[in-house]
Amino acid sequence: MSSVRNLVIVLGDQLDPTLSALDGFDTERDVVWMAENETEATHVWCHKKRLVLFFAAMRHHRDALRDRGFEVDYHALSADRRRDSGRGLADILSARIRIHQPKRLVMTESGDHRVQSLLQECADQHDRALQVRPDRHFYCDPAAFDAWAAERQRIVLEDFYRGLRREHDILMNDGEPAGGQWNFDKANRETFGRQGPGALPHVRAFRPDACTRDVIELIETRYPDHPGHTDGFDLPVTRDEARTALADFIEHRLPVFGPYQDALWTGVRFAYHSRLSAALNLHLLDPRECVDAAVAAYEAGDAPIACVEGFVRQILGWREFVRGVYWREMPGYAERNALSADLPVPRAYWDGDTDMTCVADAMANVLDNGYAHHIQRLMVLGLFALVAGVNPRAFNDWHLAMYLDAIDWVLTR
Ligand SMILES: Cc1cc2nc3c(=O)[nH]c(=O)nc-3n(C[C@H](O)[C@H](O)[C@H](O)COP(=O)(O)OP(=O)(O)OC[C@H]3O[C@@H](n4cnc5c(N)ncnc54)[C@H](O)[C@@H]3O)c2cc1C
């Protein structure tokens, strides 16, 4: 039996080499622990590509940490579904605590209230201290958001966003917003017109390497009945690939991102959207890298202010804002149901089989790519679920299952 100082928990959406949990890591005395686990994969009926994304990115991160000399205790699922069946994160961690006998557990705060609670319970059961460190990935931590919100009668995105622009000196000229106004939303509501969008830039695709191909095979064997498919999996699963995807967006789509942010057209999958949310939410990309790259494109004259401000507002504004609201309002937030809506999620949201054209088109995107851009999410799938009376908790779980970028803090809204 070995005895380690810190057992450092790295969750599947914490794939950042500079993660706070790794601060002060001593390769002689500390061990990283990561786990693919059955219950996180199946407590909602997960899209196959979502499972591939998480496990492939985790395995690449494990290898990158090992290359840096970290000992990584990694629990991989096998193709045999009987093995690990019903074993949750806490069960797997418990077994490893018994083996390693760590003095304490260390982690960066989770993006999921439920996971944070179950890890705390697990630590308590084993009489181990759990040190929870702040998540530096975000511009604004939950305590700062709370302090900001506590001073206000109404919590409004625009106020929060302007505050962060000032605080971090982003798109500011001598205290004034670049381009003379804070928000260019009005300039960003073009349609594709009768003629349609014309030729759209290709989104950079990443060919799966041997590690990712192994994961694809695993998912197809272990979870053959899950929704979606793994064909054409092409997402970034490493930091280098994620940075290439960012550069591709900045060069080819950011200059036109703004005007068509809200536009829909049948068969159009990504349009000028960045398709960076999955890489961002797994922490393969830092939001500062995205914001800085967009601002640099504006300063170099490569992208207009309306496009750059629109993109910055999504990341610095909305993304930080929904996280602040999540931690402020949880755990009750996820259980709210002001309209007492109680219908299950329609079957068409799992198989795409419907003659409602907009829903069918959005669902084709969801099933093929585990993706929909925000107008499809909000105005098509979200609005229909609202008017139909779908239970919000069930709809939340559906998001967690079907969108590759879904993590509890960002999908609960
Ligand atoms: C009902 C509903 C559910 C959603 N669920 C999720 C989710 O599970 N995960 C998720 O990451 N986003 C979610 N969003 C926000 C948004 O739709 C996605 O972030 C975006 O469509 C991802 O595509 P993209 O990377 O091409 O985004 P772009 O349009 O290129 O935007 C750039 C980035 O800004 C951020 N962003 C944009 N809009 C939002 C927003 N409203 N809230 C938070 N961040 C935003 C994302 O990180 C995104 O990558 C949801 C929106 C709605 C209306």
CSV table of N, CA, C and O in Angstrom, one decimal, residues 215-274:
chain,number,residue,atom,x,y,z
A,215,VAL,N,-11.5,5.5,-28.6
A,215,VAL,CA,-12.6,6.0,-27.8
A,215,VAL,C,-13.9,5.8,-28.7
A,215,VAL,O,-15.0,5.3,-28.2
A,216,ILE,N,-13.8,6.1,-30.0
A,216,ILE,CA,-15.0,6.0,-30.8
A,216,ILE,C,-15.5,4.5,-30.8
A,216,ILE,O,-16.7,4.2,-30.7
A,217,GLU,N,-14.5,3.6,-30.9
A,217,GLU,CA,-14.8,2.2,-30.9
A,217,GLU,C,-15.5,1.8,-29.6
A,217,GLU,O,-16.5,1.0,-29.6
A,218,LEU,N,-14.9,2.3,-28.5
A,218,LEU,CA,-15.4,2.0,-27.2
A,218,LEU,C,-16.9,2.4,-27.1
A,218,LEU,O,-17.7,1.7,-26.6
A,219,ILE,N,-17.2,3.6,-27.5
A,219,ILE,CA,-18.5,4.2,-27.4
A,219,ILE,C,-19.5,3.4,-28.3
A,219,ILE,O,-20.6,3.1,-27.8
A,220,GLU,N,-19.1,3.1,-29.5
A,220,GLU,CA,-20.0,2.3,-30.4
A,220,GLU,C,-20.3,1.0,-29.8
A,220,GLU,O,-21.4,0.4,-29.9
A,221,THR,N,-19.3,0.4,-29.1
A,221,THR,CA,-19.5,-1.0,-28.6
A,221,THR,C,-20.3,-0.9,-27.2
A,221,THR,O,-21.2,-1.7,-27.0
A,222,ARG,N,-19.9,0.0,-26.4
A,222,ARG,CA,-20.5,0.0,-25.1
A,222,ARG,C,-21.9,0.7,-25.0
A,222,ARG,O,-22.7,0.3,-24.3
A,223,TYR,N,-22.1,1.7,-25.9
A,223,TYR,CA,-23.3,2.5,-25.9
A,223,TYR,C,-24.0,2.5,-27.2
A,223,TYR,O,-24.3,3.6,-27.8
A,224,PRO,N,-24.3,1.3,-27.9
A,224,PRO,CA,-24.8,1.3,-29.2
A,224,PRO,C,-26.1,2.0,-29.4
A,224,PRO,O,-26.5,2.5,-30.4
A,225,ASP,N,-26.9,2.0,-28.3
A,225,ASP,CA,-28.3,2.5,-28.4
A,225,ASP,C,-28.4,4.0,-28.0
A,225,ASP,O,-29.5,4.5,-28.0
A,226,HIS,N,-27.3,4.6,-27.7
A,226,HIS,CA,-27.4,6.1,-27.4
A,226,HIS,C,-27.7,6.9,-28.6
A,226,HIS,O,-27.4,6.5,-29.7
A,227,PRO,N,-28.3,8.1,-28.4
A,227,PRO,CA,-28.7,9.0,-29.5
A,227,PRO,C,-27.4,9.5,-30.2
A,227,PRO,O,-26.3,9.5,-29.7
A,228,GLY,N,-27.7,10.0,-31.5
A,228,GLY,CA,-26.6,10.6,-32.3
A,228,GLY,C,-25.8,9.5,-32.9
A,228,GLY,O,-26.1,8.3,-32.8
A,229,HIS,N,-24.7,9.9,-33.4
A,229,HIS,CA,-23.7,8.9,-34.0
A,229,HIS,C,-22.3,9.4,-33.9
A,229,HIS,O,-22.1,10.6,-33.6
A,230,THR,N,-21.3,8.6,-34.2
A,230,THR,CA,-19.9,9.1,-34.1
A,230,THR,C,-19.3,9.4,-35.4
A,230,THR,O,-18.2,9.8,-35.5
A,231,ASP,N,-20.1,9.2,-36.5
A,231,ASP,CA,-19.5,9.4,-37.9
A,231,ASP,C,-19.0,10.8,-38.0
A,231,ASP,O,-19.7,11.8,-37.6
A,232,GLY,N,-17.9,11.0,-38.6
A,232,GLY,CA,-17.4,12.3,-38.9
A,232,GLY,C,-17.0,13.1,-37.7
A,232,GLY,O,-16.9,14.3,-37.7
A,233,PHE,N,-16.7,12.4,-36.5
A,233,PHE,CA,-16.2,13.2,-35.4
A,233,PHE,C,-15.0,14.0,-35.7
A,233,PHE,O,-14.0,13.5,-36.2
A,234,ASP,N,-15.1,15.3,-35.5
A,234,ASP,CA,-14.0,16.2,-36.0
A,234,ASP,C,-13.7,17.3,-35.1
A,234,ASP,O,-13.1,18.3,-35.5
A,235,LEU,N,-14.0,17.2,-33.8
A,235,LEU,CA,-13.8,18.3,-32.9
A,235,LEU,C,-12.4,18.3,-32.3
A,235,LEU,O,-11.8,17.2,-32.2
A,236,PRO,N,-11.9,19.5,-31.9
A,236,PRO,CA,-10.6,19.5,-31.2
A,236,PRO,C,-10.7,18.8,-29.9
A,236,PRO,O,-11.6,19.0,-29.1
A,237,VAL,N,-9.7,18.0,-29.6
A,237,VAL,CA,-9.6,17.2,-28.3
A,237,VAL,C,-8.3,17.5,-27.6
A,237,VAL,O,-8.1,16.9,-26.5
A,238,THR,N,-7.5,18.4,-28.1
A,238,THR,CA,-6.3,18.8,-27.4
A,238,THR,C,-6.2,20.3,-27.4
A,238,THR,O,-6.9,21.0,-28.1
A,239,ARG,N,-5.4,20.8,-26.5
A,239,ARG,CA,-5.2,22.3,-26.5
A,239,ARG,C,-4.7,22.9,-27.8
A,239,ARG,O,-5.2,23.9,-28.3
A,240,ASP,N,-3.7,22.1,-28.4
A,240,ASP,CA,-3.2,22.6,-29.7
A,240,ASP,C,-4.3,22.7,-30.7
A,240,ASP,O,-4.4,23.7,-31.5
A,241,GLU,N,-5.1,21.6,-30.8
A,241,GLU,CA,-6.2,21.6,-31.8
A,241,GLU,C,-7.2,22.7,-31.5
A,241,GLU,O,-7.7,23.4,-32.4
A,242,ALA,N,-7.5,22.9,-30.2
A,242,ALA,CA,-8.4,24.0,-29.8
A,242,ALA,C,-7.9,25.4,-30.3
A,242,ALA,O,-8.7,26.2,-30.7
A,243,ARG,N,-6.6,25.6,-30.1
A,243,ARG,CA,-6.0,26.9,-30.5
A,243,ARG,C,-6.1,27.0,-32.0
A,243,ARG,O,-6.3,28.1,-32.5
A,244,THR,N,-5.9,25.9,-32.7
A,244,THR,CA,-6.0,26.0,-34.2
A,244,THR,C,-7.5,26.3,-34.6
A,244,THR,O,-7.7,27.1,-35.5
A,245,ALA,N,-8.4,25.7,-33.9
A,245,ALA,CA,-9.8,26.0,-34.2
A,245,ALA,C,-10.1,27.5,-33.9
A,245,ALA,O,-10.9,28.2,-34.7
A,246,LEU,N,-9.6,28.1,-32.8
A,246,LEU,CA,-9.8,29.5,-32.5
A,246,LEU,C,-9.2,30.4,-33.7
A,246,LEU,O,-9.8,31.3,-34.1
A,247,ALA,N,-7.9,30.0,-34.1
A,247,ALA,CA,-7.3,30.8,-35.1
A,247,ALA,C,-8.1,30.8,-36.4
A,247,ALA,O,-8.3,31.8,-37.1
A,248,ASP,N,-8.7,29.6,-36.7
A,248,ASP,CA,-9.5,29.4,-37.9
A,248,ASP,C,-10.7,30.3,-37.9
A,248,ASP,O,-11.1,31.0,-38.8
A,249,PHE,N,-11.4,30.4,-36.7
A,249,PHE,CA,-12.5,31.2,-36.5
A,249,PHE,C,-12.2,32.7,-36.7
A,249,PHE,O,-12.8,33.5,-37.4
A,250,ILE,N,-11.1,33.1,-36.0
A,250,ILE,CA,-10.7,34.5,-36.0
A,250,ILE,C,-10.4,35.0,-37.5
A,250,ILE,O,-10.8,36.0,-37.9
A,251,GLU,N,-9.7,34.1,-38.2
A,251,GLU,CA,-9.4,34.5,-39.6
A,251,GLU,C,-10.5,34.5,-40.6
A,251,GLU,O,-10.7,35.4,-41.4
A,252,HIS,N,-11.3,33.4,-40.5
A,252,HIS,CA,-12.3,33.2,-41.5
A,252,HIS,C,-13.7,33.5,-41.2
A,252,HIS,O,-14.5,33.7,-42.2
A,253,ARG,N,-14.1,33.6,-39.9
A,253,ARG,CA,-15.5,33.8,-39.6
A,253,ARG,C,-15.8,35.0,-38.8
A,253,ARG,O,-16.9,35.7,-38.9
A,254,LEU,N,-14.9,35.4,-37.9
A,254,LEU,CA,-15.1,36.5,-37.1
A,254,LEU,C,-15.5,37.8,-37.9
A,254,LEU,O,-16.4,38.5,-37.5
A,255,PRO,N,-14.8,38.0,-39.0
A,255,PRO,CA,-15.1,39.3,-39.7
A,255,PRO,C,-16.5,39.4,-40.2
A,255,PRO,O,-17.0,40.5,-40.6
A,256,VAL,N,-17.3,38.3,-40.2
A,256,VAL,CA,-18.7,38.3,-40.6
A,256,VAL,C,-19.6,37.8,-39.5
A,256,VAL,O,-20.8,37.6,-39.7
A,257,PHE,N,-19.0,37.5,-38.4
A,257,PHE,CA,-19.7,36.8,-37.3
A,257,PHE,C,-21.0,37.7,-36.8
A,257,PHE,O,-22.1,37.2,-36.6
A,258,GLY,N,-20.7,39.0,-36.7
A,258,GLY,CA,-21.7,39.9,-36.2
A,258,GLY,C,-23.1,39.9,-36.9
A,258,GLY,O,-24.1,39.4,-36.4
A,259,PRO,N,-23.1,40.3,-38.2
A,259,PRO,CA,-24.4,40.5,-38.8
A,259,PRO,C,-25.3,39.3,-38.9
A,259,PRO,O,-26.5,39.4,-38.8
A,260,TYR,N,-24.7,38.1,-39.0
A,260,TYR,CA,-25.5,36.9,-39.2
A,260,TYR,C,-25.6,36.0,-37.9
A,260,TYR,O,-25.9,34.9,-37.9
A,261,GLN,N,-25.3,36.7,-36.8
A,261,GLN,CA,-25.4,36.0,-35.5
A,261,GLN,C,-26.7,35.3,-35.2
A,261,GLN,O,-26.8,34.3,-34.6
A,262,ASP,N,-27.8,36.0,-35.7
A,262,ASP,CA,-29.1,35.5,-35.4
A,262,ASP,C,-29.8,34.9,-36.6
A,262,ASP,O,-31.0,34.6,-36.5
A,263,ALA,N,-29.1,34.7,-37.7
A,263,ALA,CA,-29.7,34.2,-38.9
A,263,ALA,C,-29.8,32.7,-38.9
A,263,ALA,O,-29.0,32.0,-38.4
A,264,LEU,N,-30.9,32.3,-39.6
A,264,LEU,CA,-31.2,30.8,-39.7
A,264,LEU,C,-31.4,30.5,-41.2
A,264,LEU,O,-31.9,31.4,-42.0
A,265,TRP,N,-30.9,29.4,-41.7
A,265,TRP,CA,-31.2,28.9,-43.0
A,265,TRP,C,-31.2,27.4,-43.1
A,265,TRP,O,-30.2,26.8,-42.5
A,266,THR,N,-32.1,26.8,-43.7
A,266,THR,CA,-32.2,25.3,-43.7
A,266,THR,C,-30.8,24.7,-44.2
A,266,THR,O,-30.3,25.1,-45.2
A,267,GLY,N,-30.4,23.8,-43.4
A,267,GLY,CA,-29.2,23.0,-43.8
A,267,GLY,C,-27.9,23.7,-43.4
A,267,GLY,O,-26.8,23.1,-43.4
A,268,VAL,N,-28.0,25.0,-42.9
A,268,VAL,CA,-26.8,25.7,-42.5
A,268,VAL,C,-26.5,25.2,-41.0
A,268,VAL,O,-27.3,25.4,-40.1
A,269,ARG,N,-25.3,24.7,-40.8
A,269,ARG,CA,-25.0,24.2,-39.5
A,269,ARG,C,-24.3,25.2,-38.5
A,269,ARG,O,-24.7,25.3,-37.4
A,270,PHE,N,-23.2,25.7,-39.0
A,270,PHE,CA,-22.4,26.6,-38.1
A,270,PHE,C,-22.4,28.1,-38.5
A,270,PHE,O,-22.1,28.9,-37.8
A,271,ALA,N,-22.8,28.3,-39.8
A,271,ALA,CA,-22.7,29.6,-40.4
A,271,ALA,C,-21.4,30.3,-40.0
A,271,ALA,O,-20.3,29.8,-40.3
A,272,TYR,N,-21.5,31.5,-39.4
A,272,TYR,CA,-20.3,32.2,-39.0
A,272,TYR,C,-20.0,32.1,-37.5
A,272,TYR,O,-19.1,32.8,-37.0
A,273,HIS,N,-20.7,31.1,-36.8
A,273,HIS,CA,-20.5,30.9,-35.4
A,273,HIS,C,-19.1,30.3,-35.2
A,273,HIS,O,-18.5,29.6,-36.1
A,274,SER,N,-18.6,30.4,-34.0
A,274,SER,CA,-17.2,29.9,-33.7
A,274,SER,C,-17.1,28.4,-33.5
A,274,SER,O,-16.1,27.9,-33.8
